[in-house]
XYZ file of C-alpha atoms in Angstrom:
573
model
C 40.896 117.388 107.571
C 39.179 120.752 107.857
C 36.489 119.053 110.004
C 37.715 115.828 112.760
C 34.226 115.448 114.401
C 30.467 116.081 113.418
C 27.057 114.833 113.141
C 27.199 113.085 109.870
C 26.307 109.739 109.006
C 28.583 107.193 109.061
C 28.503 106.075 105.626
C 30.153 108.637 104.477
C 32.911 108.625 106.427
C 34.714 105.964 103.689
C 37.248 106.352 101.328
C 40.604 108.632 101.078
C 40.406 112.303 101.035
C 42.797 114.549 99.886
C 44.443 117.213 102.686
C 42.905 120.275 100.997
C 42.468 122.394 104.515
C 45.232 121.014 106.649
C 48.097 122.919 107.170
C 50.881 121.997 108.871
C 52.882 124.719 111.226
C 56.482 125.194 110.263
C 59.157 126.469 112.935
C 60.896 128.953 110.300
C 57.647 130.468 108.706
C 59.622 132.845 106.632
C 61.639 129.400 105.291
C 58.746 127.487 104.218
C 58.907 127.068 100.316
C 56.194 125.100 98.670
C 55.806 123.426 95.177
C 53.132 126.030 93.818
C 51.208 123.644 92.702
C 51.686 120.524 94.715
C 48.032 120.286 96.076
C 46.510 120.759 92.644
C 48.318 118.060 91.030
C 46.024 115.583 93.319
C 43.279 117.803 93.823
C 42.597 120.360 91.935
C 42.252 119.027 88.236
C 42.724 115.139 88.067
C 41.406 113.238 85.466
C 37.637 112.145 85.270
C 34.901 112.554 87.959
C 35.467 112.100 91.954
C 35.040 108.705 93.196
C 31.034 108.082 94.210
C 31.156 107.125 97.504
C 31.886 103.428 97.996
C 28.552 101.768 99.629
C 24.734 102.719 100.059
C 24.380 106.643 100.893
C 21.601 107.049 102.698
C 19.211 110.038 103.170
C 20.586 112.641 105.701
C 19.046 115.655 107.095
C 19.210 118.117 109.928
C 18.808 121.367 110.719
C 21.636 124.418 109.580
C 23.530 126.015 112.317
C 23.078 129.394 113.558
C 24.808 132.159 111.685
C 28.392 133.111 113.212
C 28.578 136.320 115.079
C 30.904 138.300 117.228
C 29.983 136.703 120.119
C 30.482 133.062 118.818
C 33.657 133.703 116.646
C 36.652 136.279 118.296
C 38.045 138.004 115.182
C 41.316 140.131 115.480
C 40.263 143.815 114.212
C 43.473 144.991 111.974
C 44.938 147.904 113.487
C 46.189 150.521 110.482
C 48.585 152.289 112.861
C 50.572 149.699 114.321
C 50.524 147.321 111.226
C 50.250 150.090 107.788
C 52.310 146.905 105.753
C 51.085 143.158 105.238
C 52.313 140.409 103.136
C 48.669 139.727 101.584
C 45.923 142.065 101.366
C 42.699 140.175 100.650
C 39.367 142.177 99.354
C 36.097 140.125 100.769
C 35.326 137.321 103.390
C 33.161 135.323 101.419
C 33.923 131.741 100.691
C 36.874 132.276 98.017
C 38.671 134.995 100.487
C 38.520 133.368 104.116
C 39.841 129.858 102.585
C 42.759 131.592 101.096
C 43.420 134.097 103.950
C 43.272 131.320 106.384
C 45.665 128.974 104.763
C 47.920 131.884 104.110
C 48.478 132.966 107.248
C 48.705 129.366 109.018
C 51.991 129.373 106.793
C 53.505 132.691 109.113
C 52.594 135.394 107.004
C 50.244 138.682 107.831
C 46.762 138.578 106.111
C 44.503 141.276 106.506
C 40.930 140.747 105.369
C 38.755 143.819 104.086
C 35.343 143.461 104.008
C 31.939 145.360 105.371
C 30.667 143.173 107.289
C 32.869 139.673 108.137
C 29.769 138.291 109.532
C 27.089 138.844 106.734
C 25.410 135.963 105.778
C 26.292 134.048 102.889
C 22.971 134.522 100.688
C 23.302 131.875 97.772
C 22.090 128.158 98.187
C 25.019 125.851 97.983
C 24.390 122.660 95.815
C 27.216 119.889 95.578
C 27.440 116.528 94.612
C 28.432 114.685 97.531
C 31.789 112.809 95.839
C 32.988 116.813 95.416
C 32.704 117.097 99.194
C 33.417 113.988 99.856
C 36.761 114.302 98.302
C 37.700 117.680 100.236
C 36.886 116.182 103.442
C 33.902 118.386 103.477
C 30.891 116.169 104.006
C 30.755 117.236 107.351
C 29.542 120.662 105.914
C 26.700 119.447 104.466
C 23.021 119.524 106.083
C 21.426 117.378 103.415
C 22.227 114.393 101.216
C 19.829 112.607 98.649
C 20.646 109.261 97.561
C 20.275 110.140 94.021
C 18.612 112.909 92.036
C 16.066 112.928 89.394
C 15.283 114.838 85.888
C 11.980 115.715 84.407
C 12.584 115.940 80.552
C 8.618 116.165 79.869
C 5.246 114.684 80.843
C 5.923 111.495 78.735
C 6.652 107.976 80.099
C 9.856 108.101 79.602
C 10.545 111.828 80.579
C 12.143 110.812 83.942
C 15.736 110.207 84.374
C 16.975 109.058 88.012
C 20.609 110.190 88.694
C 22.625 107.592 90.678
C 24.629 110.364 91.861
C 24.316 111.776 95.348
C 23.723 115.397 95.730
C 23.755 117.505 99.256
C 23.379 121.457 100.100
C 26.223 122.481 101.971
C 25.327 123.853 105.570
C 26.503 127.566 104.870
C 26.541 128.712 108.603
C 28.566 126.124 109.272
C 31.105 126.443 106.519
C 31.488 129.963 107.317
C 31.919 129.352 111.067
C 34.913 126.851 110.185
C 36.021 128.735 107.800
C 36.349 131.856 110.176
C 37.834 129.908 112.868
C 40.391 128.816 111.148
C 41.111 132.420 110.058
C 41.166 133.283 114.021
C 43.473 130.923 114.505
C 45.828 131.609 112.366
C 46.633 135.452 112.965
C 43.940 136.559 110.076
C 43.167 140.167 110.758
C 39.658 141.674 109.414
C 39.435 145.375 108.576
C 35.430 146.659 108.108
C 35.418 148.618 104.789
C 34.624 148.191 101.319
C 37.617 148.604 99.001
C 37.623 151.712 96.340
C 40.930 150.706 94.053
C 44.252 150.107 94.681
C 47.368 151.148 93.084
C 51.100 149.483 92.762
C 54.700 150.269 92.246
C 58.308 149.851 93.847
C 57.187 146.540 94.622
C 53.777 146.954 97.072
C 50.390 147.336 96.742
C 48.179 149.630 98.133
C 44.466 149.006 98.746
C 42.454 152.293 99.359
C 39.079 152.622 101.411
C 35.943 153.704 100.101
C 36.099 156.375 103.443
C 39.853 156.982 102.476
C 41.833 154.661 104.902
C 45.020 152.862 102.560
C 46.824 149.598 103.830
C 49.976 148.511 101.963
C 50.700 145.122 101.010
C 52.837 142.727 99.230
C 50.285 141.029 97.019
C 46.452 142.029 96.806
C 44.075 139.171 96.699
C 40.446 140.105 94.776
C 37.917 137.726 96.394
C 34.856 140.341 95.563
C 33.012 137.380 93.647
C 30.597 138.439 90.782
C 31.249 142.343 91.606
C 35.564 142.235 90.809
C 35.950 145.171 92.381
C 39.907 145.265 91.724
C 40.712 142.952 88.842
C 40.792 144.870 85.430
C 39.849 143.425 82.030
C 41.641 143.854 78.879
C 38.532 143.064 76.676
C 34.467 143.690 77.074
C 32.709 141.140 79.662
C 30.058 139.932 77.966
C 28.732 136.578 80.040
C 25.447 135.070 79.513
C 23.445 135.097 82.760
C 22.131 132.519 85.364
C 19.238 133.894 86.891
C 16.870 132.040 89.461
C 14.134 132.770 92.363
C 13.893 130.645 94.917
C 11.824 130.195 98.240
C 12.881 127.893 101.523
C 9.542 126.952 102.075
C 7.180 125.551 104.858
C 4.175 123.533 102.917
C 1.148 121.567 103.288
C 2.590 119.268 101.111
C 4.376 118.407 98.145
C 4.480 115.440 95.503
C 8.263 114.913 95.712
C 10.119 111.997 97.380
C 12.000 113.217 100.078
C 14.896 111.067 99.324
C 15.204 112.076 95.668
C 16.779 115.907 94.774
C 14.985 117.163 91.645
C 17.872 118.432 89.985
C 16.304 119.817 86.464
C 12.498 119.755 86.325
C 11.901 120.722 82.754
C 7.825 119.763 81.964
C 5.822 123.016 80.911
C 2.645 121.913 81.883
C 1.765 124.893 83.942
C 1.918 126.692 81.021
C -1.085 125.093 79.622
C -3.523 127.169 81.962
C -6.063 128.996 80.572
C -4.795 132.807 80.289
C -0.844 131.737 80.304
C -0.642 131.424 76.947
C 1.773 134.232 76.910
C 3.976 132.595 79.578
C 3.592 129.388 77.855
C 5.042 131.117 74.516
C 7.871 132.637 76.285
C 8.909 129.723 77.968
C 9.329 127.630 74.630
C 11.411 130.329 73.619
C 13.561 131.055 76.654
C 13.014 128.053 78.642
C 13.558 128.032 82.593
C 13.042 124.584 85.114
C 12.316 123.602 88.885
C 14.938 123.221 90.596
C 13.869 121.261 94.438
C 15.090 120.128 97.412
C 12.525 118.084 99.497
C 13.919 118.184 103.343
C 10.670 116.639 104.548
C 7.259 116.222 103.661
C 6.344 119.870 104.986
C 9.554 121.910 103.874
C 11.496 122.075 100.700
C 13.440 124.674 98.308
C 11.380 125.392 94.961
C 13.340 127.132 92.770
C 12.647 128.562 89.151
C 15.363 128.615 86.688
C 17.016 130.281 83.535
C 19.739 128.116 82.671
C 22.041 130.637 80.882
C 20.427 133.679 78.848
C 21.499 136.930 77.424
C 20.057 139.159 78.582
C 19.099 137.701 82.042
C 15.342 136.176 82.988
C 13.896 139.089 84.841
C 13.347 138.203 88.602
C 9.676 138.985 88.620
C 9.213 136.870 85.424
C 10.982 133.923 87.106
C 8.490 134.585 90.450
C 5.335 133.884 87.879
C 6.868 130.800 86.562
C 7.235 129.249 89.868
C 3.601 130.301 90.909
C 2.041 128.754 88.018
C 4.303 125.634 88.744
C 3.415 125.396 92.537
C -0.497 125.652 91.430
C -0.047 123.206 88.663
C 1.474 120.618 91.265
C -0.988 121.481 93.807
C 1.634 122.674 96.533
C 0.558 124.857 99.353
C 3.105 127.576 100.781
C 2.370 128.075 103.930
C 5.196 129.445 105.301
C 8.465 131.115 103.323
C 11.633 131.205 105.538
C 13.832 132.631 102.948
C 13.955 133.978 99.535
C 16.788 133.945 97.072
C 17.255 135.930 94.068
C 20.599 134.835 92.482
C 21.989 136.211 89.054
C 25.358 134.780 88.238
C 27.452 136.082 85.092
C 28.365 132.572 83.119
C 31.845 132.289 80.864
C 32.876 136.109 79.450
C 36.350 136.858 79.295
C 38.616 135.821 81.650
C 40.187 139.161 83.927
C 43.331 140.283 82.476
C 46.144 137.726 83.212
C 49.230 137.730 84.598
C 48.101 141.152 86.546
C 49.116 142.408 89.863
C 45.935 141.872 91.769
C 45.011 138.227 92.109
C 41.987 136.943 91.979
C 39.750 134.140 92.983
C 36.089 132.049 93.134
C 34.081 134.111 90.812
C 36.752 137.474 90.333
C 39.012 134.976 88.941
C 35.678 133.798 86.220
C 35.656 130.318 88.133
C 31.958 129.648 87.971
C 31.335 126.892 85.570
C 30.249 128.392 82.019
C 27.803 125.803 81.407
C 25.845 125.312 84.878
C 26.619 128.123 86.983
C 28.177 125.828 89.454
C 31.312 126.769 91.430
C 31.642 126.341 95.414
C 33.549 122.916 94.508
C 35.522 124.379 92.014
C 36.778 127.109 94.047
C 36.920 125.093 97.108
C 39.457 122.896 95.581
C 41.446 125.507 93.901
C 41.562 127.366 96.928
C 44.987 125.732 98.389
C 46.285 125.476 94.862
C 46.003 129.538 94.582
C 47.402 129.871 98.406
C 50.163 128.064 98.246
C 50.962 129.963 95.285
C 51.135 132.984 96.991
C 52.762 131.525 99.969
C 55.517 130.262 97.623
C 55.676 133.303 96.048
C 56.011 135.295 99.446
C 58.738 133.150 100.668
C 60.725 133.926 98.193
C 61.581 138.047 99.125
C 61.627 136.373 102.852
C 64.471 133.643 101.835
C 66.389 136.350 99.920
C 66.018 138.405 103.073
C 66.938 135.518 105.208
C 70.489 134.749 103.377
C 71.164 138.689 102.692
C 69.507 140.720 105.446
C 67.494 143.031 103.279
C 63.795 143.275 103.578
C 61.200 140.635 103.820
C 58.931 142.082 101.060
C 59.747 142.765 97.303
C 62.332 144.575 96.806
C 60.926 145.860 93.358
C 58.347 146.302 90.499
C 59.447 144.002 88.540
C 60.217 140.885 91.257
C 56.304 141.685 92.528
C 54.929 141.353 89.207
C 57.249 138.304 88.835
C 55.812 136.779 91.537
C 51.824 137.424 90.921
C 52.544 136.246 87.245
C 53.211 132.771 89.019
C 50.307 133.067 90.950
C 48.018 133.647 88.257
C 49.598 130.534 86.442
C 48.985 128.448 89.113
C 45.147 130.040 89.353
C 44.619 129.372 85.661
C 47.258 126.766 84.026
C 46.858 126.112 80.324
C 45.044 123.413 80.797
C 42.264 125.006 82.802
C 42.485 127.688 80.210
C 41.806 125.399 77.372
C 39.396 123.507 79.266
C 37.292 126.466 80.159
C 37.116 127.462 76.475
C 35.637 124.441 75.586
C 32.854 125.295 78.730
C 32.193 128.278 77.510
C 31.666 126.982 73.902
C 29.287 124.431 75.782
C 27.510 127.830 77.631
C 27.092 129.416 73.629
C 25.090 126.306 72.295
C 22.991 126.216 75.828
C 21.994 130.119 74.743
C 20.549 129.264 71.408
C 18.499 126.470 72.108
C 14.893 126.388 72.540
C 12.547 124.516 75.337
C 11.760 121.188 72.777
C 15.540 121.415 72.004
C 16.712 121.524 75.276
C 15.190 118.616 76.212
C 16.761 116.843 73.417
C 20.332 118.163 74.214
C 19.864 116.674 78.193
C 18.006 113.497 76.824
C 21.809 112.905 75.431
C 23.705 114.428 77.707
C 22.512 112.541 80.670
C 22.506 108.761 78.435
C 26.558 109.157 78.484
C 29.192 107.305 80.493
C 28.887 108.562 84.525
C 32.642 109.045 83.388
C 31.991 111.952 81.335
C 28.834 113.644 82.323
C 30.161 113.556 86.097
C 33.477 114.798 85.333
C 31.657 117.586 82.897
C 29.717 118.848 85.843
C 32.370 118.807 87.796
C 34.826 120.163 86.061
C 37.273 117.354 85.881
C 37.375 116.301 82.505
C 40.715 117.302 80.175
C 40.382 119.232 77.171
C 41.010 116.196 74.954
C 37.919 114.423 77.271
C 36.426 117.168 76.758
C 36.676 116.601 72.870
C 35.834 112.907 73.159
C 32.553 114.299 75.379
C 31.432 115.946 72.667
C 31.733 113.116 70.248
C 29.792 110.472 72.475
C 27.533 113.257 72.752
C 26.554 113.790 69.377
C 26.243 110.232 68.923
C 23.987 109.960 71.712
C 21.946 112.322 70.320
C 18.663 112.120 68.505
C 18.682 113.118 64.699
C 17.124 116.420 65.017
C 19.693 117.147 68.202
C 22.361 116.257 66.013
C 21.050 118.568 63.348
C 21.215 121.170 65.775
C 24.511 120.557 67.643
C 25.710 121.213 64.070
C 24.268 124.445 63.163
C 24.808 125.689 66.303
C 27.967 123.719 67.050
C 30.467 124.225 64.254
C 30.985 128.076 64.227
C 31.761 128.024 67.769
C 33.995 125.169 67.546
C 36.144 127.196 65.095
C 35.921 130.394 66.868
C 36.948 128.319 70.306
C 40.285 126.916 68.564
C 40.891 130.276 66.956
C 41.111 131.270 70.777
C 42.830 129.061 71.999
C 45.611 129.649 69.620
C 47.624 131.539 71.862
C 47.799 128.641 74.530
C 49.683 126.584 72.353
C 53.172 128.701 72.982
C 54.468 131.455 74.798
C 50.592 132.028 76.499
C 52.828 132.680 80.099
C 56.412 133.634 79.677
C 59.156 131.739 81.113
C 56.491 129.572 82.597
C 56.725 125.528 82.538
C 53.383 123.183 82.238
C 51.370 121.375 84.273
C 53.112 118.567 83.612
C 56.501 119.921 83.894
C 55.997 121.518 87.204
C 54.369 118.058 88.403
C 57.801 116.647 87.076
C 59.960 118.969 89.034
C 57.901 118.460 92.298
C 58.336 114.059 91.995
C 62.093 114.709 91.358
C 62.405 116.890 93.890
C 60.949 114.788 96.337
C 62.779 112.157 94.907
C 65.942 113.653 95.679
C 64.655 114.564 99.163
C 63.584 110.607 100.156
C 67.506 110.065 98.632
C 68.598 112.623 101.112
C 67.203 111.911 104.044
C 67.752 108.124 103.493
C 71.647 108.428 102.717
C 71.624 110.682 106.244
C 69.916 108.392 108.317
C 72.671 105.764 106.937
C 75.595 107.826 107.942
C 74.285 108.165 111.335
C 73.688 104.869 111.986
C 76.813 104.495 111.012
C 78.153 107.326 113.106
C 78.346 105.026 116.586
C 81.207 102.143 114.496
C 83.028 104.530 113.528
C 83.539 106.175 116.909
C 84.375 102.494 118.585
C 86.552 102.067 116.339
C 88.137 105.216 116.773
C 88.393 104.521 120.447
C 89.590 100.899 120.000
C 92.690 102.725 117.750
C 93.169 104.925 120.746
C 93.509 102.804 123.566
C 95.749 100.438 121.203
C 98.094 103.131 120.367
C 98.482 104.546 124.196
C 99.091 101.416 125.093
């Protein structure tokens, strides 16, 4: 477990979690060969939604903890002189690049971290749906749980939709502070700078400094998020855009229950206001919702907005929406603790893969092309993509071990071997296709209007928990994904279904035009999923065979010796 003790309630301490943050400490780090994918096969992409949480969830709250700093969290500075050469160079400490550095290193090998500041804060509001932490053994990260969320489709009786899915905000001091502890721990070294390029051949990396400094590496890891500061494209990023402004808020009051999240609040009645008939307009056009999170009666999150647009919602649009919102349900700011602005690039291409830098969280395109969601996703692909590379870097150390030569790459061509089977681990087929059929999901979100909108979530939120969970979450299969969009467009009203079809079809045949090239050949010399989940049972398999036909031999051992001796004394005699 990444967490053994904590303040949270006891009801959600229920269930089995999968191992995503434990690693255990091998005596021959240089020896320790993993199944690249062996986590992910449980974790990272099984079928359907998590399990909800078994039992009554009950409402949770309590304050964040302080922000991390030098003097709460001893960080080893990387020293260029002594140590010019490291088996994984990793660009950022946000989320994506301290869980992989971490986990790297707790395996034996050197990780150096480059980043400005190690300690910035962590600006973005983290919403999860508690089985996604819950899963990870993260719940103890989390500051806030509601029992169940709502939705707002309009004004009308039967606007309101109650979620019976539990949804928290993930305590992002607190994440960051395990996070970077575990980093401590396990040999991570940071290096303050902000990385200008990097460059590759005879089998290293090399990772230059905006001020000039280089380090050398192995294998370069781009954890940069939305800015992908070393992973190159092959084809224009064009991504619709997520764009919202939001306030933590101290208020006289608000109308929310403090138990309920308001997950989509899409009612345009503050538009009605005398003078905002230009905002009201707008809106019906290019649509935008509350998003809240009531922590008490007196303090809450209010946030406005754009689902996915191209080009983005402009910030100080977005501020007007919410002010006309607050007025129009009579809430009082009193107080604001913190503001967010948050623009987050939705499906585009993905970065050019196999390449030598790696990549992941939202360098790698993880973010969810239909909701802008991706702290879960990357959180669980996070020991899929480090073991990866840790299998990957064992295997120059094993060659080195058996032959004496060096413990690094001893070419171009075995370093871009090995970061070709990191990237398929980071983006199987299956992900591949499945995030096609996301973004297809993000092009019909663009086109529709505020009344149609409501119509595509009156559906979308009447299917099976099954599929609109595991669409949120990213857990449902391509061919789910297909059957999703069926019971969809049954769900649907008539004039939805008119335009799921107008809008639908062309993008359905452009999205299996694309994914063509999955079908064979996509990565070279590369086995499936499926295959590699095949190798790892056999293999273990063969190891439980193993160690069970050794443990017979020596129990063995202690006969055979008596009788030996028995023969002995017989014969002397």
């Amino acid at each position: 477990m990444l967490l053994q003790a904590g303040g949270c309630p006891a009801t959600l301490r229920l269930g089995s979690r999968s191992q995503l943050f434990r690693v255990t400490p091998v005596a021959n780090p240089h020896r320790c060969k993993r199944a690249m994918n062996a986590a992910s096969e449980k974790a990272g992409f099984t079928s359907g939604p998590y399990p909800v949480p078994e039992g009554p969830v009950s409402h949770f709250y309590r304050e964040t903890e302080s922000w991390p700093t030098e003097e709460t969290v001893h960080l080893q500075q990387h020293d260029l002189e002594q140590q010019p050469y490291v088996d994984l160079i990793v660009a950022g400490a946000g989320p994506a690049g301290v869980a992989a550095a971490g986990r790297v290193a707790a395996a034996g090998f050197s990780v150096c971290v480059i980043d400005p500041e190690p300690f910035a804060h962590w600006p973005n509001n983290y919403g999860v749906w508690l089985d996604e932490f819950q899963a990870m053994g993260l719940e103890e990260c989390l500051h806030a749980i509601w029992p169940k969320a709502k939705v707002w489709l309009n004004s009308l009786p039967d606007g309101e939709k109650f979620l019976d899915r539990p949804f928290a905000r993930v305590d992002r001091p607190k994440m960051k502070r395990v996070l970077l502890e575990r980093c401590a721990a396990a040999g991570v070294t940071f290096l303050p700078g902000k990385v200008a390029g990097c460059s590759h051949g005879e089998g290293s990396s090399e990772v230059q400094l905006a001020d000039g400094r280089k380090i050398r590496g192995s294998l370069v890891l781009d954890a940069t998020g939305h800015s992908r500061r070393l992973v190159q494209y092959d084809k224009k990023f064009d991504p619709g855009f997520q764009g919202a402004y939001g306030i933590m808020a101290e208020v006289e009051s608000h109308p929310f229950d403090v138990d309920t999240m308001l997950f989509m609040d899409w009612r345009d009645d503050h538009t009605h206001a005398p003078g905002l008939e230009g905002m009201r307009s707008d809106n019906e056009k290019l649509p935008t919702f509350l998003y809240a999170m009531p922590f008490s009666k007196n303090k809450i999150f209010l946030e406005e907005t754009s689902l996915v647009s191209r080009p983005a919602v402009g910030f100080p649009e977005l501020k007007e929406r919410l002010d006309a919102r607050l007025k129009w349900l009579g809430i009082k700011v009193i107080n604001v603790e913190e503001e967010e602005y948050c623009l987050i690039p939705m499906g585009g291409v993905l970065p050019k893969h196999p390449q030598r830098v790696l990549a992941l969280g939202g360098a790698a395109g993880m973010v969810h092309p239909s909701t802008g969601f991706m702290i879960s996703r990357m959180l669980g692909a996070a020991p899929t993509v480090a073991d990866a590379i840790i299998d990957q870097l064992s295997r120059p150390a094993d060659k080195a071990t058996n032959a004496g030569s060096a413990l690094r790459p001893s070419s171009e061509s075995e370093a871009v071997s090995m970061a070709t089977a990191v990237w398929h681990a980071t983006w199987p087929l299956e992900r591949i296709q499945q995030r096609a059929f996301l973004t297809f999901g993000m092009d019909v979100l663009l086109s529709l209007d505020l009344f149609q909108m409501r119509e595509f979530f009156r559906a979308f939120f009447s299917l099976s928990s099954f599929h609109w969970h595991g669409f949120l979450s990213t857990r449902l299969s391509f061919p789910q994904l297909i059957v999703f969009g069926l019971s969809l467009f049954l769900k649907a009203s008539n004039n939805a279904r008119s335009t799921l079809l107008v809008r639908g079809v062309p993008g359905v045949l452009s999205m299996l035009v694309d994914l063509a090239s999955t079908l064979k050949g996509y990565y070279p010399d590369m086995t499936s999923l499926r295959e590699r989940k095949d190798a790892v049972d056999a293999a273990a398999r063969q190891a439980a065979m193993t160690a069970e036909l050794q443990s017979a031999i020596a129990a063995s051992a202690p006969k055979a010796v008596e009788v030996s001796a028995k023969t002995t004394l017989t014969v002397t005699k």
